[in-house]
Coordinates of C-alpha atoms in Angstrom, one line a residue:
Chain P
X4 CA -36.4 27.6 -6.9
X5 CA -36.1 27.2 -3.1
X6 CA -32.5 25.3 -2.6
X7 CA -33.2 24.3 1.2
X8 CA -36.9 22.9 -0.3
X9 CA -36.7 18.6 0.3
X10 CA -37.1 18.1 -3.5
X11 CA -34.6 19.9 -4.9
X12 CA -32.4 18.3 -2.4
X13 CA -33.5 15.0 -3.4
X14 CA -32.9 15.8 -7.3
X15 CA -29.9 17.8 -6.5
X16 CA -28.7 14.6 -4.4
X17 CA -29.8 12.3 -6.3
X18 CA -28.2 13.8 -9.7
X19 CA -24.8 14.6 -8.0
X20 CA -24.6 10.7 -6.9
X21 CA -25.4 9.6 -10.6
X22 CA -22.4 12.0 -12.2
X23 CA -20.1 10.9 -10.3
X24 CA -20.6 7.1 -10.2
X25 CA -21.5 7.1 -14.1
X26 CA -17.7 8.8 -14.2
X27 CA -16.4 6.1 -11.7
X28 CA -18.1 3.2 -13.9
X29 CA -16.5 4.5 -16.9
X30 CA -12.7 5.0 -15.4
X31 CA -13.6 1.6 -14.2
X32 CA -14.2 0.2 -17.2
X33 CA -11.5 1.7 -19.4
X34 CA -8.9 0.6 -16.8
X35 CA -10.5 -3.0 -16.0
X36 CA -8.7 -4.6 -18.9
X37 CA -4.9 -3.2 -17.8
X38 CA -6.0 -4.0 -14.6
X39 CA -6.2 -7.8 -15.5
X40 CA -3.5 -7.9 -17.7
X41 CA -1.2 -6.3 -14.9
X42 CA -3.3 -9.4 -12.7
X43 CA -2.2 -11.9 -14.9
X44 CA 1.1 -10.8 -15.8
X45 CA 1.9 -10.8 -11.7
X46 CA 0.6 -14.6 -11.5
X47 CA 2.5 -15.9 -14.0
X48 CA 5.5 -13.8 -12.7
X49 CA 5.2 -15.5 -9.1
X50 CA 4.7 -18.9 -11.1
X51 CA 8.3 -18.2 -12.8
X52 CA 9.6 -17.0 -10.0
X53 CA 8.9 -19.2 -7.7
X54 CA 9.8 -22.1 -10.0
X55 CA 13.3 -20.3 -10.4
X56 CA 12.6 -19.2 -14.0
X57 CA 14.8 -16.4 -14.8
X58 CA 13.1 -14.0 -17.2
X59 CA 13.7 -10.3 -18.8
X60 CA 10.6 -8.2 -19.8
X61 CA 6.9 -8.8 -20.3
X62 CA 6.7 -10.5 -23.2
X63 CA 9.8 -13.1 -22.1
X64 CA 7.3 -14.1 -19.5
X65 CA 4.7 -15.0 -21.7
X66 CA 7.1 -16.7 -23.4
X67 CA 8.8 -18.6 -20.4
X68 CA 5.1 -19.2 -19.5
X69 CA 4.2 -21.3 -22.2
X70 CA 7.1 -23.8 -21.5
X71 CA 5.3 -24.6 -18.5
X72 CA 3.3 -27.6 -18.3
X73 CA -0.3 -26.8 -16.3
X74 CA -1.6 -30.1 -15.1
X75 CA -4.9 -30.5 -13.4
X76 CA -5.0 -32.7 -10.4
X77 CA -8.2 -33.5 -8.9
X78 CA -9.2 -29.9 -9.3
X79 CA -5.9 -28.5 -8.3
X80 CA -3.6 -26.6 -11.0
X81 CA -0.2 -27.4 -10.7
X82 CA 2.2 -26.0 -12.6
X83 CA 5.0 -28.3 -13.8
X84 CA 8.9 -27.1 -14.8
X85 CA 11.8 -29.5 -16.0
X86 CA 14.9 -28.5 -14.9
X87 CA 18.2 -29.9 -15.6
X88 CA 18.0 -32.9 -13.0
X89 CA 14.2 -32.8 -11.7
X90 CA 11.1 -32.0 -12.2
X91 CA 10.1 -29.0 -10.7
X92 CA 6.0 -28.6 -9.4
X93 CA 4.6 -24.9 -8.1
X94 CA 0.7 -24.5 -6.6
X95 CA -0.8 -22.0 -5.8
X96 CA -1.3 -21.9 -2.3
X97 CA -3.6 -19.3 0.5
X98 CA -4.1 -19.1 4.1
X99 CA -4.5 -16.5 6.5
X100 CA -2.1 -14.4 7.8
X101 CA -2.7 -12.0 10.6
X102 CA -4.5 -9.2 9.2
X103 CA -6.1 -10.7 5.6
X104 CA -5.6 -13.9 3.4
X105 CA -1.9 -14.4 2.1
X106 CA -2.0 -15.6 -1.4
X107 CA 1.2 -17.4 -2.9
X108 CA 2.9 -20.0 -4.8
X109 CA 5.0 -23.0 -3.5
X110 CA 7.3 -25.0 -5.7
X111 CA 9.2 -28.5 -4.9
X112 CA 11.2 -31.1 -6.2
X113 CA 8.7 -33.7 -7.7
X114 CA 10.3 -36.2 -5.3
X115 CA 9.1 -34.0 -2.0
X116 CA 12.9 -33.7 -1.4
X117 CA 13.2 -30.3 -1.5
X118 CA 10.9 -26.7 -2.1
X119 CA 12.0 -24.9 -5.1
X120 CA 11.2 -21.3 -3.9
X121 CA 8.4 -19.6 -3.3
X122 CA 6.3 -16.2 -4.3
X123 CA 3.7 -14.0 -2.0
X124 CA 1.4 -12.4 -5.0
X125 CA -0.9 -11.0 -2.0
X126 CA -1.4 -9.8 1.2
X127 CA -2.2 -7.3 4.1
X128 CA 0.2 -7.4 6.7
X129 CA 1.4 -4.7 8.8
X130 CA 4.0 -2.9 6.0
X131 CA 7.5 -2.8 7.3
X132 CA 6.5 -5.7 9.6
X133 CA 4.6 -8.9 8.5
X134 CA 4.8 -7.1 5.3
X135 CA 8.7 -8.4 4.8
X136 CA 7.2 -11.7 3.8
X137 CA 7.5 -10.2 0.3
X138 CA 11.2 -9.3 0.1
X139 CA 13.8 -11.6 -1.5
X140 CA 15.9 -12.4 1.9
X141 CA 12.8 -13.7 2.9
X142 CA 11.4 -15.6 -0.3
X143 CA 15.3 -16.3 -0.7
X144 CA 15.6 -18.6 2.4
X145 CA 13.1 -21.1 0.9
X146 CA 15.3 -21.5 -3.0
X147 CA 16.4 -25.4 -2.2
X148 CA 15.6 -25.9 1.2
X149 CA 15.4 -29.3 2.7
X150 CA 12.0 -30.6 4.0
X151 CA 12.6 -32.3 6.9
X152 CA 10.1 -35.0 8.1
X153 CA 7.7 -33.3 6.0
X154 CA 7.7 -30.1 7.4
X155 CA 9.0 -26.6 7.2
X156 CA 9.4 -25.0 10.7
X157 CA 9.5 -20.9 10.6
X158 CA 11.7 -20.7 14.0
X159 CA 12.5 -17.4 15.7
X160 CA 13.4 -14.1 14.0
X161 CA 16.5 -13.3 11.6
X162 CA 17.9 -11.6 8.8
X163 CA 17.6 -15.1 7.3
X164 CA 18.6 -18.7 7.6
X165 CA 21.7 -19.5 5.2
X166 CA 21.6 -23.5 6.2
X167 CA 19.7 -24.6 3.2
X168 CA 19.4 -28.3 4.5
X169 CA 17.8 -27.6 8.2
X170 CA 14.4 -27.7 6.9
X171 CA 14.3 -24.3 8.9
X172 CA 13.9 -20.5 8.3
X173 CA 13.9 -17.3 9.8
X174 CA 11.0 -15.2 11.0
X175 CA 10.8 -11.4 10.8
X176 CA 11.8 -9.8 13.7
X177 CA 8.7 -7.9 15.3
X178 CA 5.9 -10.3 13.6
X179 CA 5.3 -12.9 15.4
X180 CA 2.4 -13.9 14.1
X181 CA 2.4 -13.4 10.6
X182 CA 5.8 -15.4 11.5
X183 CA 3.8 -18.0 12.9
X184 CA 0.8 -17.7 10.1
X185 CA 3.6 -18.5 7.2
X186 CA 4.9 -21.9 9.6
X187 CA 0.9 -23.2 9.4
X188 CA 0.4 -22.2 5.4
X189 CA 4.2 -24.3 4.8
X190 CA 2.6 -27.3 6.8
X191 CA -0.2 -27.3 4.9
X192 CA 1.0 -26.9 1.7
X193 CA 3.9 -29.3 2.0
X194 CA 1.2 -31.9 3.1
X195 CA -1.0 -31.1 0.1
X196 CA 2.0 -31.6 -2.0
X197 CA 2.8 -34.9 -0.3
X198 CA -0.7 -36.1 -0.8
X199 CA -0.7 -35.0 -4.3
X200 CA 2.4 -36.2 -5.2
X201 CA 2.8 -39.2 -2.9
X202 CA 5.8 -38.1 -1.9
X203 CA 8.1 -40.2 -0.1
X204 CA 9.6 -37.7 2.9
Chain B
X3 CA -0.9 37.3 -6.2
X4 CA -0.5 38.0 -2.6
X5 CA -3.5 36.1 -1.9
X6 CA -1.7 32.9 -2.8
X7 CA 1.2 33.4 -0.9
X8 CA -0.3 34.2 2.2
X9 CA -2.3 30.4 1.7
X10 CA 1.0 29.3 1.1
X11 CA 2.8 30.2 4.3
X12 CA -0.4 29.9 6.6
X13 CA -1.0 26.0 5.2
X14 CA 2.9 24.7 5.1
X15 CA 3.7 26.9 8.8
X16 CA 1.3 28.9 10.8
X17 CA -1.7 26.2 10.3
X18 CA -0.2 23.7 9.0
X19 CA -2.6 20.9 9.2
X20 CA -0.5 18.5 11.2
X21 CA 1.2 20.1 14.0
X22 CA -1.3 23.6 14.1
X23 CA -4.9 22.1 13.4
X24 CA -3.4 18.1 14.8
X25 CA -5.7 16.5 11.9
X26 CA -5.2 13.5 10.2
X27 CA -3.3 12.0 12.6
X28 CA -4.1 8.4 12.0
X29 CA -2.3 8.1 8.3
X30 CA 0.5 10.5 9.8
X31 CA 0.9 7.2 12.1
X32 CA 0.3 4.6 9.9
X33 CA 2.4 5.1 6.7
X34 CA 5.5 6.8 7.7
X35 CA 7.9 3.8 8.3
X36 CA 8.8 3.7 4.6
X37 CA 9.8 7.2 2.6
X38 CA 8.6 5.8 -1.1
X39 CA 4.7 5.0 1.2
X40 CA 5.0 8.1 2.3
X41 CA 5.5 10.0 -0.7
X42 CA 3.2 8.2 -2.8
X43 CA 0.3 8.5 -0.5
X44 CA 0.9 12.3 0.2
X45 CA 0.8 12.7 -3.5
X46 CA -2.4 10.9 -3.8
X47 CA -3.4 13.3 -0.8
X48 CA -2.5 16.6 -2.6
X49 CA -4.4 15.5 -6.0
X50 CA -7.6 14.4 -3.9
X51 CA -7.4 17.9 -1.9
X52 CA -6.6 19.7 -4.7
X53 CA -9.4 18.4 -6.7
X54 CA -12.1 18.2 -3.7
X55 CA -11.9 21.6 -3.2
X56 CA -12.2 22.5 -6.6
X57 CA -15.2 20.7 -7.6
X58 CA -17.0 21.9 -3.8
X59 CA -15.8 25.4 -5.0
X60 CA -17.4 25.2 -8.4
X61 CA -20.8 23.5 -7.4
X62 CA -21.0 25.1 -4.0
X63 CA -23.7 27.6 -5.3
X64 CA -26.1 24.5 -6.3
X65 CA -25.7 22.6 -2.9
X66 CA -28.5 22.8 -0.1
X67 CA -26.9 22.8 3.1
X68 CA -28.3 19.7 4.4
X69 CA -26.8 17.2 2.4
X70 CA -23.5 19.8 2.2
X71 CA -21.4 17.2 4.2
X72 CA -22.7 14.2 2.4
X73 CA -21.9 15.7 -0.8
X74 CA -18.3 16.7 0.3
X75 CA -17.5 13.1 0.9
X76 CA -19.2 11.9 -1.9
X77 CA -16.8 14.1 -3.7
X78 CA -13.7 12.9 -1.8
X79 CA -14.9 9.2 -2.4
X80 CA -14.7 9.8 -6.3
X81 CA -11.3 10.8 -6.2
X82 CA -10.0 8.5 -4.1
X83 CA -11.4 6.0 -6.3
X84 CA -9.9 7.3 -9.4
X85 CA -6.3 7.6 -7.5
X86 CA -6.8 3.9 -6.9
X87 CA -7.5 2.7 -10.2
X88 CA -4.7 4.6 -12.0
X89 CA -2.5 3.0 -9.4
X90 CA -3.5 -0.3 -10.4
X91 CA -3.8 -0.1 -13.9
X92 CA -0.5 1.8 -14.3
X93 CA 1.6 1.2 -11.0
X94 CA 0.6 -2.1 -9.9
X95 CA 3.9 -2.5 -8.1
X96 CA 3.0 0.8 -5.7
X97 CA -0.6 -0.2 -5.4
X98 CA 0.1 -3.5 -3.9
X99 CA 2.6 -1.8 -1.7
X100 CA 0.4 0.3 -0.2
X101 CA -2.8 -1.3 -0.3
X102 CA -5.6 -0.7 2.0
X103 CA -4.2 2.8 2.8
X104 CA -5.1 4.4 -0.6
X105 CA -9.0 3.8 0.2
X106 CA -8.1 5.5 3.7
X107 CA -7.4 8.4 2.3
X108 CA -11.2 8.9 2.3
X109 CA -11.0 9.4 6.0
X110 CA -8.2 12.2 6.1
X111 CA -10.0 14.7 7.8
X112 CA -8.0 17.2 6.5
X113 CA -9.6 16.7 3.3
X114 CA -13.0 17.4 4.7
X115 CA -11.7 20.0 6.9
X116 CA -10.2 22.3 4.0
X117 CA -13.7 21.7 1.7
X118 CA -15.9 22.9 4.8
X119 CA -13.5 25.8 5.6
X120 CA -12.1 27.1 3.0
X121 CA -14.0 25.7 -0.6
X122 CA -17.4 26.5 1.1
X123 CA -16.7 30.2 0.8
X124 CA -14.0 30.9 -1.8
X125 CA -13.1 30.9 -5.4
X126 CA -12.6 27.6 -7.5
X127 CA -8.8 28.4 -8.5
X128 CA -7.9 30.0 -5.3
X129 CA -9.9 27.1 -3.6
X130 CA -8.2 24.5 -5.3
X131 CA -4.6 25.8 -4.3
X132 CA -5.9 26.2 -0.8
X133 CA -6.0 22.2 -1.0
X134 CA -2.8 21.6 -2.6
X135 CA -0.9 23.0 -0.4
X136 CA -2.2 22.2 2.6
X137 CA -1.4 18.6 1.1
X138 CA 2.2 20.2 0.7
X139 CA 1.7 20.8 4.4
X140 CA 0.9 17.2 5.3
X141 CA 3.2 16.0 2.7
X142 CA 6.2 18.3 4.5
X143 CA 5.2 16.4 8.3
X144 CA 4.9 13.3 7.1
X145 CA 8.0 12.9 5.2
X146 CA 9.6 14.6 8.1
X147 CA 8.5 11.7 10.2
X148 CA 8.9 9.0 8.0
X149 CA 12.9 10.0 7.3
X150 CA 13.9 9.6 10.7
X151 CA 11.9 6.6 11.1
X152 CA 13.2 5.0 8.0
X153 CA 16.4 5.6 8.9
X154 CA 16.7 4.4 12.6
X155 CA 14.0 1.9 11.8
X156 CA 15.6 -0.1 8.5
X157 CA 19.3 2.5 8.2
X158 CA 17.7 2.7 4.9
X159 CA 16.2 5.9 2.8
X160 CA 14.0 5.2 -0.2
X161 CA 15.1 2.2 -0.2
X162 CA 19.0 2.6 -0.1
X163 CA 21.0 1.7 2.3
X164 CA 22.6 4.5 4.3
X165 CA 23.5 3.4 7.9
X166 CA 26.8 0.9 7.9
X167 CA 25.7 -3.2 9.0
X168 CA 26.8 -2.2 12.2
X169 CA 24.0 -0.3 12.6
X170 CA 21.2 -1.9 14.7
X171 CA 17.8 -1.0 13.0
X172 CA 15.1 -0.1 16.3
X173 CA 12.1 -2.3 15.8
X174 CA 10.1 0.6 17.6
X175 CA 10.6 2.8 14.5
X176 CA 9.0 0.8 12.4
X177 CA 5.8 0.4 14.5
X178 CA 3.1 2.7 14.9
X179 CA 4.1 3.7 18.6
X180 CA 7.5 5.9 17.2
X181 CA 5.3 8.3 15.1
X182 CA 3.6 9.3 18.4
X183 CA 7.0 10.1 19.5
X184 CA 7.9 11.9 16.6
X185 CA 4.8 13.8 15.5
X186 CA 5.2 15.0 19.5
X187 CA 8.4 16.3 19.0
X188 CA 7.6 17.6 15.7
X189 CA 4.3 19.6 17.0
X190 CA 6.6 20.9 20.4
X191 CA 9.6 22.0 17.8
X192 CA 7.1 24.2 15.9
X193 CA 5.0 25.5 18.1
X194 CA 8.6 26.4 20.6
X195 CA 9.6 28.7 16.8
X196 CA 6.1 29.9 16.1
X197 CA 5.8 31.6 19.9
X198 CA 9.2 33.1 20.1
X199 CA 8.4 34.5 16.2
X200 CA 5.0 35.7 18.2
X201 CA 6.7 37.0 21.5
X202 CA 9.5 38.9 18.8
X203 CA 6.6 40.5 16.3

């Protein structure tokens, strides 16, 4: 048979396409349910984390998980975690960053007084740069910080701002806009908790 | 196996695809600010080369010459694909990390450049090692690059911290603009070594 000829091209085309994406559908497949698992298990790991749950290996945070009380709020899930003196609450929060959506979750004192920490389960900023919004000095700056008037403020760049009663942190040197990005998403989610909450800030 | 060796040293030195044939420049820029990046991706580069040129090797005697290129990539694409899911299914941690740059691996032209060149008209085996190590090649640059810029950039390699607090990490290193710098000095370093081995032979 003639290989330049159009219809063998289109056979030979056309089967080469279906091998390969039959193969892809079936790695697909056989990976989709790790895939989710691993999903899950990062969500409820950013829940415990950001509510300051210590916890060991997989199956401790399933565990850890299940003390937490999920409470539906007008169609918002809000995850609820007594602690020794109050009542910690953690949503799930997203806004945009400067290159995607950065997806997270905020915790605070039920009283608005203070955040409880928070944890970035996605994004898509510059690695190395905007990207730093996911390590701990970072995240770490937001464990017990003060709102103050209702707000978070991200000012300027740091290695991180140790005044945990300022209602301010440090932005990452060189990313000034995801910088900025992060101050807008703590706005809104602190009023979204103060409107859930009636929060008295 | 003389064959092999001479693949070897033409695909790590005298045509080494970064700093002889100056492809896949874009990635060489983009993920070299952090070593543990770098080494994953330019793993997932070698397996995808590796790989590629096998399979255009083995079914290069049923392909029609039009839809030769279209093939290739289709080919490439598959590959990719499965690096990705085994990332996310086993090394969830690494595939957030380096997100959108796995699925860019599809555009390495190196990848393209070694099926069209060397898979086209060769062996499967021999073809196949062709794109490994010109992966090795790639892999050598890259993490040639990304040391120095880890290193001034964070005073950290894989990770750990090398350079005393004193140290002042350069912002520049971390950004894009500092590969240009170093993949400059990089090409002018070999190419100074590979004329004086040519004015001495």
């Amino acid at each position: 048979m003639n290989k330049q000829s159009l219809i063998y091209t289109v056979i030979f085309t056309f089967l080469v396409s279906f091998v390969f994406v039959t193969v892809l559908a079936f790695a697909n497949d056989s990976t989709r349910e790790q895939v989710q698992l691993n999903q899950e298990l990062a969500r409820q790991r950013a829940i415990l984390n950001a509510l300051n749950i210590e916890y060991s290996g997989p199956d401790d945070v399933q565990a850890k998980f299940n003390d937490i009380t999920v409470v539906n709020e007008n169609g918002t899930e809000l995850y609820q975690a007594q602690k020794d003196t109050y009542t910690a609450v953690a949503k799930e929060f997203s806004g945009s960053g400067l290159w995607g959506t950065i997806r997270g979750i905020l915790a605070v004192h039920e009283n608005m007084d203070r955040t409880v920490g928070i944890e970035i389960i996605e994004h898509n900023e510059t690695p190395g740069l905007g990207g730093r919004i996911d390590e701990p000095w970072f995240k770490e700056q937001l464990r017990d910080l003060r709102i103050v008037d209702g707000a978070i403020q991200v000012s300027g760049a740091g290695d991180g701002d140790e005044d945990k009663d300022n209602g301010e942190i440090d932005g990452i040197t060189g990313a000034t806009r995801t910088s900025d990005a992060m101050d807008v998403i703590l706005s809104n989610e602190i009023s979204t908790f103060q409107s859930i909450l009636g929060g008295n800030s | 196996m003389s064959d092999a060796k001479a693949i070897l040293k033409e695909n790590l030195w005298s045509n080494n695809p970064i700093f002889m044939q100056v492809l896949g420049i874009c990635s060489a820029l983009a993920v070299t600010n952090l070593l543990v990046n770098t080494m994953i991706m330019t793993i997932g580069v070698v397996f995808v080369m590796a790989m590629t040129n096998l399979t255009v090797a083995l079914i290069k005697g049923f392909m029609p010459r039009k839809v030769r290129m279209m093939v290739q990539t289709l080919i490439i694409a598959f590959y990719v694909i499965i690096v990705d899911l085994l990332l996310r299914a086993y090394l969830p941690d690494i595939s957030r990390a380096l997100g959108p740059y796995v699925g860019l691996i599809i555009t390495n032209c190196i990848i393209m450049g070694r099926a069209e060149a060397f898979a086209q008209s060769n062996p499967p085996l021999i073809s196949m090692w062709d794109g490994a190590t010109s992966g090795f090649g790639y892999m050598a640059v890259l993490l040639t690059i990304a040391f120095f810029r880890e290193l001034l950039g964070f005073g950290t390699l894989f990770g750990i911290q090398v350079l005393p607090d004193a140290f002042v990490p350069w912002t520049i290193m971390v950004t894009a603009p500092s590969a240009f710098f170093f993949l400059g000095i990089i090409i002018w370093i070999g190419k100074t070594i590979m004329n004086r081995e040519g004015a001495a032979a």
